[in-house]
Short mmCIF file of C-alpha atoms and ligand atoms in Angstrom, two decimals:
data_model
loop_
_atom_site.label_atom_id
_atom_site.label_comp_id
_atom_site.label_asym_id
_atom_site.label_seq_id
_atom_site.Cartn_x
_atom_site.Cartn_y
_atom_site.Cartn_z
CA MET A 1 74.83 58.63 9.65
CA LEU A 2 71.11 58.48 10.18
CA ILE A 3 70.79 54.79 9.32
CA THR A 4 73.09 53.70 12.13
CA LYS A 5 71.05 55.51 14.75
CA ALA A 6 67.70 54.33 16.05
CA PRO A 7 64.95 56.97 15.98
CA LYS A 8 64.89 59.28 19.01
CA GLY A 9 62.92 57.91 21.93
CA THR A 10 63.22 54.26 20.90
CA GLN A 11 65.29 51.56 22.55
CA ASP A 12 66.93 48.38 21.33
CA LEU A 13 66.63 45.33 23.51
CA LEU A 14 69.89 43.45 23.15
CA ALA A 15 70.36 39.78 23.91
CA GLU A 16 72.14 40.26 27.23
CA ASP A 17 69.15 42.13 28.66
CA THR A 18 66.35 39.92 27.42
CA HIS A 19 66.28 37.80 30.58
CA ARG A 20 65.16 40.88 32.53
CA TRP A 21 62.11 41.23 30.31
CA HIS A 22 61.40 37.51 30.51
CA PHE A 23 61.59 37.72 34.29
CA ILE A 24 58.98 40.47 34.57
CA GLU A 25 56.80 38.88 31.90
CA ASP A 26 56.85 35.56 33.76
CA ALA A 27 55.76 37.28 36.97
CA MET A 28 52.95 39.03 35.09
CA ARG A 29 51.72 35.82 33.51
CA THR A 30 51.85 33.97 36.82
CA VAL A 31 49.92 36.63 38.71
CA CYS A 32 47.34 37.02 35.93
CA ALA A 33 46.72 33.28 35.97
CA LEU A 34 46.23 33.39 39.75
CA PHE A 35 43.62 36.10 39.33
CA GLY A 36 41.80 34.43 36.41
CA TYR A 37 42.93 36.67 33.54
CA ARG A 38 43.77 35.41 30.05
CA GLU A 39 46.12 36.91 27.51
CA VAL A 40 44.93 38.79 24.42
CA ARG A 41 46.93 40.33 21.57
CA MET A 42 45.65 43.23 19.54
CA PRO A 43 47.03 44.93 16.43
CA THR A 44 49.70 47.60 16.68
CA PHE A 45 47.64 50.12 14.70
CA GLU A 46 43.96 50.94 14.65
CA HIS A 47 41.66 53.36 12.86
CA THR A 48 42.49 56.83 14.12
CA GLU A 49 38.89 57.48 15.02
CA LEU A 50 38.98 54.75 17.67
CA PHE A 51 41.41 56.83 19.71
CA THR A 52 39.84 60.22 19.11
CA ARG A 53 36.52 58.75 20.28
CA SER A 54 37.74 56.77 23.27
CA VAL A 55 40.88 58.47 24.58
CA GLY A 56 39.21 61.81 23.83
CA ASP A 57 40.07 64.63 21.47
CA THR A 58 40.83 67.12 24.22
CA THR A 59 43.60 64.97 25.72
CA ASP A 60 47.34 65.51 25.27
CA ILE A 61 47.59 62.10 23.66
CA VAL A 62 45.14 62.83 20.86
CA GLN A 63 46.08 66.46 20.42
CA LYS A 64 49.85 66.15 20.40
CA GLU A 65 51.22 62.66 20.78
CA MET A 66 49.76 60.28 18.21
CA TYR A 67 51.66 58.70 15.34
CA THR A 68 48.94 59.12 12.75
CA PHE A 69 49.33 58.62 9.02
CA LEU A 70 47.38 57.83 5.89
CA ASP A 71 48.05 54.34 4.58
CA LYS A 72 48.37 53.63 0.87
CA GLY A 73 44.62 53.19 0.69
CA GLY A 74 44.08 56.70 2.04
CA ARG A 75 42.74 55.58 5.46
CA SER A 76 43.86 57.37 8.56
CA VAL A 77 45.47 54.93 10.96
CA THR A 78 47.31 55.45 14.25
CA LEU A 79 50.01 53.44 16.01
CA LYS A 80 48.40 52.66 19.33
CA PRO A 81 49.04 55.34 21.95
CA GLU A 82 47.59 53.17 24.74
CA GLY A 83 46.29 49.63 25.11
CA THR A 84 42.71 49.84 26.31
CA ALA A 85 40.97 51.21 23.23
CA GLY A 86 42.06 48.32 21.01
CA VAL A 87 40.92 45.73 23.54
CA ALA A 88 37.58 47.54 23.92
CA ARG A 89 37.19 47.58 20.14
CA ALA A 90 37.86 43.84 19.98
CA PHE A 91 35.40 43.24 22.84
CA VAL A 92 32.67 44.88 20.78
CA GLU A 93 33.72 43.51 17.39
CA HIS A 94 33.71 39.90 18.57
CA GLY A 95 30.54 40.25 20.62
CA LEU A 96 32.31 39.27 23.82
CA TYR A 97 29.59 41.10 25.77
CA ALA A 98 27.34 38.10 25.02
CA LYS A 99 29.72 35.79 26.89
CA PRO A 100 29.65 35.30 30.65
CA LEU A 101 30.74 38.52 32.28
CA PRO A 102 33.09 39.76 33.49
CA GLN A 103 35.61 39.03 30.80
CA LYS A 104 39.06 39.44 32.31
CA MET A 105 42.09 39.79 30.09
CA TYR A 106 45.65 41.03 29.97
CA TYR A 107 48.18 42.04 27.39
CA LEU A 108 51.93 41.88 27.67
CA TYR A 109 54.75 43.59 25.87
CA SER A 110 52.32 45.74 23.94
CA PRO A 111 54.21 48.51 22.10
CA VAL A 112 52.79 51.99 22.72
CA PHE A 113 53.69 54.98 20.59
CA ARG A 114 53.59 58.59 21.75
CA TYR A 115 55.31 61.56 20.22
CA GLU A 116 56.69 63.01 23.45
CA ARG A 117 59.91 64.74 24.39
CA PRO A 118 62.26 61.83 25.08
CA GLN A 119 63.84 61.81 28.55
CA ALA A 120 64.54 59.32 31.31
CA GLY A 121 61.44 57.16 31.62
CA ARG A 122 59.73 58.82 28.67
CA LEU A 123 60.09 57.14 25.30
CA ARG A 124 58.38 57.49 21.94
CA GLU A 125 57.94 53.76 21.77
CA HIS A 126 57.47 52.07 25.12
CA HIS A 127 55.81 48.87 26.24
CA GLN A 128 52.96 48.22 28.57
CA PHE A 129 51.58 45.35 30.52
CA GLY A 130 47.89 45.97 31.02
CA ILE A 131 44.72 44.30 32.20
CA GLU A 132 41.08 44.97 31.36
CA VAL A 133 37.93 43.76 33.08
CA PHE A 134 34.72 44.18 31.11
CA GLY A 135 31.30 43.74 32.66
CA ALA A 136 32.15 44.25 36.33
CA ALA A 137 30.45 47.17 38.04
CA SER A 138 31.25 46.20 41.61
CA PRO A 139 34.07 47.92 43.52
CA THR A 140 35.35 44.41 44.29
CA ALA A 141 36.69 44.54 40.71
CA ASP A 142 38.42 47.87 41.39
CA ALA A 143 40.08 46.36 44.45
CA GLU A 144 41.10 43.27 42.49
CA VAL A 145 42.69 45.28 39.70
CA ILE A 146 44.73 47.34 42.17
CA ALA A 147 45.68 44.20 44.08
CA LEU A 148 46.84 42.52 40.87
CA ALA A 149 49.18 45.41 40.02
CA LEU A 150 50.67 45.44 43.52
CA ASN A 151 50.98 41.68 43.48
CA VAL A 152 53.11 41.80 40.34
CA LEU A 153 55.38 44.39 41.92
CA SER A 154 55.87 42.45 45.12
CA ARG A 155 56.45 39.19 43.23
CA LEU A 156 59.24 40.99 41.40
CA GLY A 157 60.90 41.73 44.72
CA LEU A 158 59.90 45.39 44.92
CA GLY A 159 58.25 44.95 48.28
CA LYS A 160 54.97 46.38 49.39
CA MET A 161 54.13 49.49 47.39
CA GLN A 162 51.36 52.00 47.83
CA ALA A 163 48.43 52.73 45.58
CA HIS A 164 47.31 56.33 45.17
CA ILE A 165 43.58 56.28 44.65
CA ASN A 166 40.87 58.76 43.82
CA SER A 167 37.37 58.91 42.39
CA ILE A 168 36.60 61.35 39.60
CA GLY A 169 32.85 60.73 39.70
CA CYS A 170 30.48 59.92 36.89
CA PRO A 171 28.55 61.86 34.22
CA GLU A 172 25.99 62.61 36.95
CA CYS A 173 28.23 64.39 39.40
CA ARG A 174 31.28 65.41 37.40
CA PRO A 175 29.72 68.42 35.61
CA GLU A 176 29.01 70.01 38.97
CA TYR A 177 32.62 69.48 40.03
CA GLN A 178 33.87 70.89 36.73
CA ARG A 179 31.72 73.95 37.35
CA LYS A 180 33.26 74.39 40.81
CA LEU A 181 36.75 74.02 39.35
CA ARG A 182 36.02 76.66 36.72
CA VAL A 183 34.74 79.03 39.38
CA TYR A 184 37.89 78.49 41.46
CA TYR A 185 40.31 78.78 38.55
CA GLY A 186 38.33 81.67 37.09
CA ASP A 187 39.56 83.79 39.99
CA HIS A 188 43.18 82.90 39.22
CA ARG A 189 43.28 83.04 35.46
CA GLU A 190 46.29 85.33 35.32
CA ARG A 191 48.37 82.79 37.29
CA MET A 192 47.64 79.83 35.03
CA CYS A 193 50.18 78.56 32.49
CA PRO A 194 49.10 78.81 28.80
CA ILE A 195 48.33 75.09 28.64
CA CYS A 196 46.09 75.39 31.69
CA SER A 197 44.22 78.30 30.12
CA GLU A 198 43.35 75.95 27.32
CA ARG A 199 42.46 73.13 29.72
CA TYR A 200 40.23 75.56 31.55
CA GLU A 201 38.12 75.85 28.42
CA ARG A 202 38.23 72.30 27.12
CA ASN A 203 38.95 69.83 29.92
CA PRO A 204 38.99 71.48 33.37
CA LEU A 205 39.66 68.22 35.25
CA ARG A 206 43.09 68.12 33.65
CA LEU A 207 43.98 71.38 35.42
CA LEU A 208 44.74 69.22 38.45
CA ASP A 209 47.36 67.32 36.50
CA CYS A 210 49.55 70.35 35.72
CA LYS A 211 53.17 70.00 36.80
CA ALA A 212 54.13 73.64 36.04
CA GLU A 213 55.66 75.47 39.00
CA GLY A 214 53.12 78.31 39.09
CA CYS A 215 50.13 76.00 38.75
CA ARG A 216 51.07 73.67 41.61
CA ALA A 217 49.93 76.08 44.30
CA LEU A 218 46.67 76.51 42.43
CA VAL A 219 46.20 72.76 42.35
CA ASP A 220 46.80 72.55 46.09
CA GLY A 221 44.06 75.06 46.78
CA ALA A 222 41.53 73.62 44.33
CA PRO A 223 38.27 72.12 45.60
CA SER A 224 38.45 68.34 46.07
CA VAL A 225 36.51 66.16 43.67
CA LEU A 226 35.70 63.90 46.60
CA ASP A 227 33.44 66.61 48.05
CA SER A 228 31.34 66.62 44.87
CA LEU A 229 30.70 62.91 44.39
CA CYS A 230 27.07 61.83 44.06
CA GLU A 231 25.77 59.31 46.53
CA SER A 232 26.40 56.23 44.43
CA CYS A 233 29.94 57.32 43.46
CA ALA A 234 30.71 58.06 47.11
CA ASP A 235 29.35 54.66 48.09
CA HIS A 236 31.44 52.97 45.39
CA PHE A 237 34.58 54.71 46.60
CA GLY A 238 33.82 53.93 50.24
CA ARG A 239 33.39 50.25 49.48
CA LEU A 240 36.58 50.17 47.42
CA LYS A 241 38.51 51.47 50.43
CA GLU A 242 36.98 48.78 52.63
CA TYR A 243 37.92 46.03 50.19
CA LEU A 244 41.46 47.36 49.90
CA GLN A 245 41.73 47.36 53.68
CA SER A 246 40.48 43.81 53.84
CA LEU A 247 43.22 42.83 51.38
CA GLY A 248 45.83 44.53 53.55
CA ILE A 249 46.64 46.99 50.77
CA ASP A 250 48.38 50.21 51.60
CA TYR A 251 46.67 53.12 49.84
CA ILE A 252 46.69 56.89 49.89
CA VAL A 253 43.65 58.89 48.86
CA ASP A 254 44.88 61.62 46.54
CA PRO A 255 42.12 63.84 45.15
CA ARG A 256 44.53 65.34 42.60
CA ILE A 257 44.90 62.17 40.58
CA VAL A 258 42.80 62.58 37.43
CA ARG A 259 44.60 60.58 34.71
CA GLY A 260 45.17 61.73 31.18
CA LEU A 261 42.44 59.95 29.25
CA ASP A 262 38.85 60.99 28.87
CA TYR A 263 37.25 57.60 29.32
CA TYR A 264 37.81 57.26 33.06
CA THR A 265 34.90 57.32 35.51
CA ARG A 266 34.87 56.86 39.27
CA THR A 267 38.00 55.04 40.45
CA VAL A 268 41.38 56.19 39.18
CA PHE A 269 44.70 55.10 40.63
CA GLU A 270 48.44 55.29 40.21
CA ILE A 271 51.42 53.49 41.63
CA ILE A 272 54.26 55.92 42.00
CA ALA A 273 57.97 55.44 42.69
CA THR A 274 59.75 58.77 43.05
CA GLU A 275 63.21 57.20 42.97
CA ILE A 276 63.02 56.80 39.17
CA GLY A 277 62.80 60.57 38.74
CA ALA A 278 60.19 62.92 37.42
CA GLN A 279 58.59 60.17 35.32
CA SER A 280 57.59 58.36 38.45
CA THR A 281 54.28 56.68 37.61
CA VAL A 282 54.91 52.99 37.10
CA CYS A 283 51.26 52.04 36.76
CA GLY A 284 48.11 54.00 36.08
CA GLY A 285 44.55 52.87 35.68
CA GLY A 286 40.95 53.31 36.47
CA ARG A 287 37.34 52.56 35.78
CA TYR A 288 35.86 53.34 32.36
CA ASP A 289 32.15 52.61 32.53
CA GLY A 290 31.34 54.68 29.43
CA LEU A 291 34.03 53.31 27.14
CA ILE A 292 32.32 50.31 25.59
CA SER A 293 29.25 52.28 24.58
CA GLU A 294 31.53 55.02 23.28
CA VAL A 295 33.10 52.54 20.85
CA GLY A 296 29.72 51.19 19.73
CA GLY A 297 28.91 48.36 22.15
CA PRO A 298 26.14 47.92 24.71
CA PRO A 299 26.70 49.85 27.97
CA THR A 300 29.25 47.74 29.84
CA PRO A 301 31.24 48.81 32.88
CA GLY A 302 34.96 48.21 32.86
CA ILE A 303 38.21 48.80 34.67
CA GLY A 304 41.90 48.26 33.99
CA PHE A 305 45.43 49.60 34.16
CA GLY A 306 48.58 50.04 32.12
CA MET A 307 52.02 49.40 33.58
CA GLY A 308 55.08 50.80 31.86
CA MET A 309 57.58 47.97 31.39
CA GLU A 310 60.60 50.26 30.91
CA ARG A 311 59.77 52.27 34.03
CA LEU A 312 59.33 49.06 35.95
CA LEU A 313 62.78 47.89 34.86
CA MET A 314 64.24 51.26 35.86
CA LEU A 315 62.70 50.90 39.29
CA MET A 316 64.07 47.39 39.72
CA GLU A 317 67.52 48.62 38.82
CA LYS A 318 67.26 51.53 41.26
CA ARG A 319 66.24 49.17 44.04
CA GLY A 320 68.92 46.63 43.18
CA VAL A 321 66.48 43.89 42.19
CA GLU A 322 68.34 41.49 39.90
CA ALA A 323 66.51 39.25 37.46
CA PRO A 324 67.98 35.75 37.49
CA ASP A 325 70.16 35.22 34.44
CA PRO A 326 69.92 31.63 33.17
CA GLY A 327 73.08 32.12 31.06
CA LEU A 328 73.40 31.07 27.48
CA LEU A 329 74.68 27.49 27.38
CA ASP A 330 75.28 24.49 29.59
CA VAL A 331 77.98 22.95 27.50
CA PHE A 332 80.29 23.76 24.63
CA VAL A 333 81.75 20.91 22.61
CA VAL A 334 85.34 21.44 21.53
CA ALA A 335 86.52 19.40 18.55
CA LEU A 336 90.17 18.80 17.77
CA GLY A 337 90.54 17.97 14.08
CA GLU A 338 88.09 17.18 11.30
CA PRO A 339 87.02 13.63 12.25
CA ALA A 340 86.35 14.88 15.76
CA ARG A 341 84.28 17.74 14.34
CA LEU A 342 81.91 15.25 12.75
CA GLU A 343 81.55 13.56 16.14
CA ALA A 344 81.04 16.97 17.79
CA VAL A 345 78.17 17.81 15.41
CA ARG A 346 76.52 14.50 16.33
CA THR A 347 77.13 14.98 20.07
CA VAL A 348 75.69 18.50 20.11
CA GLY A 349 72.63 17.28 18.21
CA GLY A 350 72.10 14.55 20.81
CA LEU A 351 72.59 16.91 23.76
CA ARG A 352 70.08 19.39 22.39
CA GLU A 353 67.57 16.65 21.83
CA ALA A 354 68.04 15.60 25.44
CA GLY A 355 67.23 19.15 26.56
CA ILE A 356 70.77 20.20 27.39
CA ARG A 357 71.77 23.59 26.05
CA ALA A 358 74.77 22.87 23.83
CA ASP A 359 76.78 24.45 21.06
CA LEU A 360 79.98 24.00 19.10
CA ASP A 361 82.45 26.09 17.16
CA HIS A 362 81.16 27.34 13.81
CA ALA A 363 84.22 29.38 12.91
CA GLU A 364 86.73 26.52 12.52
CA ARG A 365 88.89 27.90 15.30
CA SER A 366 92.00 26.33 16.81
CA ALA A 367 91.57 24.24 19.95
CA LYS A 368 92.89 27.05 22.12
CA ALA A 369 90.54 29.58 20.55
CA GLN A 370 87.60 27.22 21.04
CA PHE A 371 88.33 26.98 24.78
CA LYS A 372 88.65 30.73 25.00
CA PHE A 373 85.35 31.17 23.21
CA ALA A 374 83.61 28.66 25.49
CA ASP A 375 84.96 30.54 28.46
CA ARG A 376 83.66 33.87 27.16
CA LEU A 377 80.22 32.38 26.60
CA GLY A 378 80.24 31.54 30.29
CA CYS A 379 79.12 27.95 29.86
CA ARG A 380 79.61 25.65 32.78
CA PHE A 381 81.01 22.63 30.97
CA THR A 382 83.09 21.85 27.92
CA VAL A 383 83.28 18.50 26.25
CA VAL A 384 86.52 17.82 24.42
CA ILE A 385 86.73 15.38 21.57
CA GLY A 386 90.16 14.75 20.01
CA GLU A 387 91.63 11.95 17.97
CA ASP A 388 92.56 9.88 21.02
CA GLU A 389 89.08 10.15 22.47
CA LEU A 390 87.58 9.34 19.11
CA SER A 391 89.44 6.07 18.78
CA ALA A 392 88.86 5.16 22.46
CA GLY A 393 85.14 6.02 22.29
CA THR A 394 85.52 8.52 25.14
CA VAL A 395 85.14 12.26 25.71
CA ARG A 396 86.76 14.60 28.20
CA LEU A 397 84.32 16.51 30.31
CA ARG A 398 85.64 19.66 31.93
CA GLU A 399 83.92 21.88 34.46
CA MET A 400 85.24 25.31 33.55
CA ALA A 401 85.09 27.07 36.90
CA ARG A 402 86.72 24.23 38.81
CA SER A 403 89.18 23.23 36.07
CA ARG A 404 88.15 19.66 36.87
CA GLU A 405 88.39 17.20 34.02
CA GLN A 406 87.33 13.60 33.70
CA CYS A 407 87.53 11.12 30.86
CA ILE A 408 84.28 9.22 30.41
CA PRO A 409 82.81 6.83 27.85
CA ALA A 410 81.07 8.82 25.09
CA ASP A 411 77.80 7.03 25.69
CA ALA A 412 77.82 8.02 29.38
CA LEU A 413 78.06 11.72 28.55
CA MET A 414 74.37 12.46 28.55
CA ASN A 415 73.67 10.99 31.96
CA THR A 416 76.81 12.37 33.58
CA LEU A 417 76.02 15.85 32.31
CA ARG A 418 72.42 15.64 33.35
CA LYS A 419 73.40 14.71 36.90
CA ALA A 420 76.11 17.35 37.05
CA LEU A 421 73.72 20.06 35.87
CA GLU A 422 71.33 19.23 38.70
CA GLU A 423 74.00 20.19 41.22
CA PRO A 424 73.84 23.87 42.10
CA TYR A 425 76.44 26.06 40.47
CA GLU A 426 78.16 28.52 42.73
P1 ATP B 501 52.72 60.21 32.41
O1 ATP B 501 51.90 61.03 33.34
O2 ATP B 501 54.01 59.77 33.00
O3 ATP B 501 52.84 60.82 31.06
P2 ATP B 501 50.48 58.74 31.49
O4 ATP B 501 49.40 59.13 32.40
O5 ATP B 501 50.57 59.40 30.17
O6 ATP B 501 51.90 58.85 32.23
P3 ATP B 501 49.33 56.15 30.94
O7 ATP B 501 48.69 56.59 29.70
O8 ATP B 501 48.47 55.89 32.11
O9 ATP B 501 50.51 57.15 31.33
O10 ATP B 501 50.22 54.87 30.67
C1 ATP B 501 50.40 53.83 31.63
C2 ATP B 501 51.85 53.69 32.04
O11 ATP B 501 52.70 53.62 30.90
C3 ATP B 501 52.41 54.87 32.79
O12 ATP B 501 52.08 54.80 34.15
C4 ATP B 501 53.89 54.73 32.57
O13 ATP B 501 54.44 53.77 33.45
C5 ATP B 501 53.96 54.21 31.16
N1 ATP B 501 54.24 55.29 30.19
C6 ATP B 501 53.38 56.22 29.72
N2 ATP B 501 53.96 57.02 28.81
C7 ATP B 501 55.24 56.57 28.70
C8 ATP B 501 56.36 56.96 27.91
N3 ATP B 501 56.29 57.96 27.03
N4 ATP B 501 57.52 56.26 28.05
C9 ATP B 501 57.62 55.23 28.92
N5 ATP B 501 56.60 54.82 29.69
C10 ATP B 501 55.43 55.47 29.59
MG1 MG B 502 51.65 60.99 29.37
#
């Protein structure tokens, strides 16, 4: 049955896994705050033209991967295939360029849609954490953006990871490099895969990104973009490396990193973790000095990255990094008989108001079944209210793991529980 199966390449997030997402989101928020970034939220779909203009109509994303459709009003819209274009559009639309620059922002849990062949680490709907800095031309910003990404990863317990960095030049020096690449590849046309033949014509830089067996050797022998940088691009890259060193950041210069979107200029970088398989790029980003003018704003330099949340979670699992699980409840209130149930409703209401996570039976179960249920929920305490307790104005408080039970006055419950919950739970 089609309706009981989620579409290919999508994932459900079920309740028992949500704490993992909260854990990484918390780390992202904390680090962004430390670096002076504020959260933004953009729509899930945009006018198709925004992506063809910014991402570029020779890229894989625009040519093959977009979820594009006509809405009922006959407009072509596209579910966002990446996060930057929408933020850039908003930057222009709201005139943020007139505010003090740079404007530094991040987005979290942004859904991204790409029609790709689903496989491990490659979904049709995935989620990205990303940051954007608009109005910062200095390589100090490039170093900051890379540092922020690595900071998030180390805060998550992934240790010190490496950044792979490169510079792909600017509109001044890139044409010359593209010419050199065409000359080089022109001599090897018969060895190129069909996709590369097309790239050769339309987007030669992307030749370096080919993963096909036969093309790898060609990539290895290709001229390095770093030998073609103009003076100011070379200076920018040199300073970036100095700043990274001063931050104690481990980096590798990799002249084959080009990134899949057209808007990048100068710095591009990736953070790679081969243990999660072929889809090993956890984070990719770079500088996009031409983007804001491309989407209709005043020339404004910018830089940012996107980090794949699902790939990050895969990496944490591979490395045995566990997100702390706060559990569901602190206390479950068991009621024996109808008068006690009324008291249980009141008690649970009071506990919740006092900030203690509490629940009771909503299925009118027997006492035994209520205990069993409380046990399965994994809550630390149960409170038992029966007829005897009701008439004596007491409750029985039981710590599940220790099978320790005490009878206490009902009005002492809140304080006793609060104190008990402060003790660590082994
Ligand atoms: P790849 O080379 O793996 O296709 P990309 O260059 O297309 O990646 P970006 O557009 O830079 O990726 O997206 C930023 C990050 O989002 C990637 O580094 C990756 O972690 C994640 N990502 C990209 N595409 C997918 C996908 N289809 N499924 C899951 N995560 C993805
Ligand atoms: Mg891709």
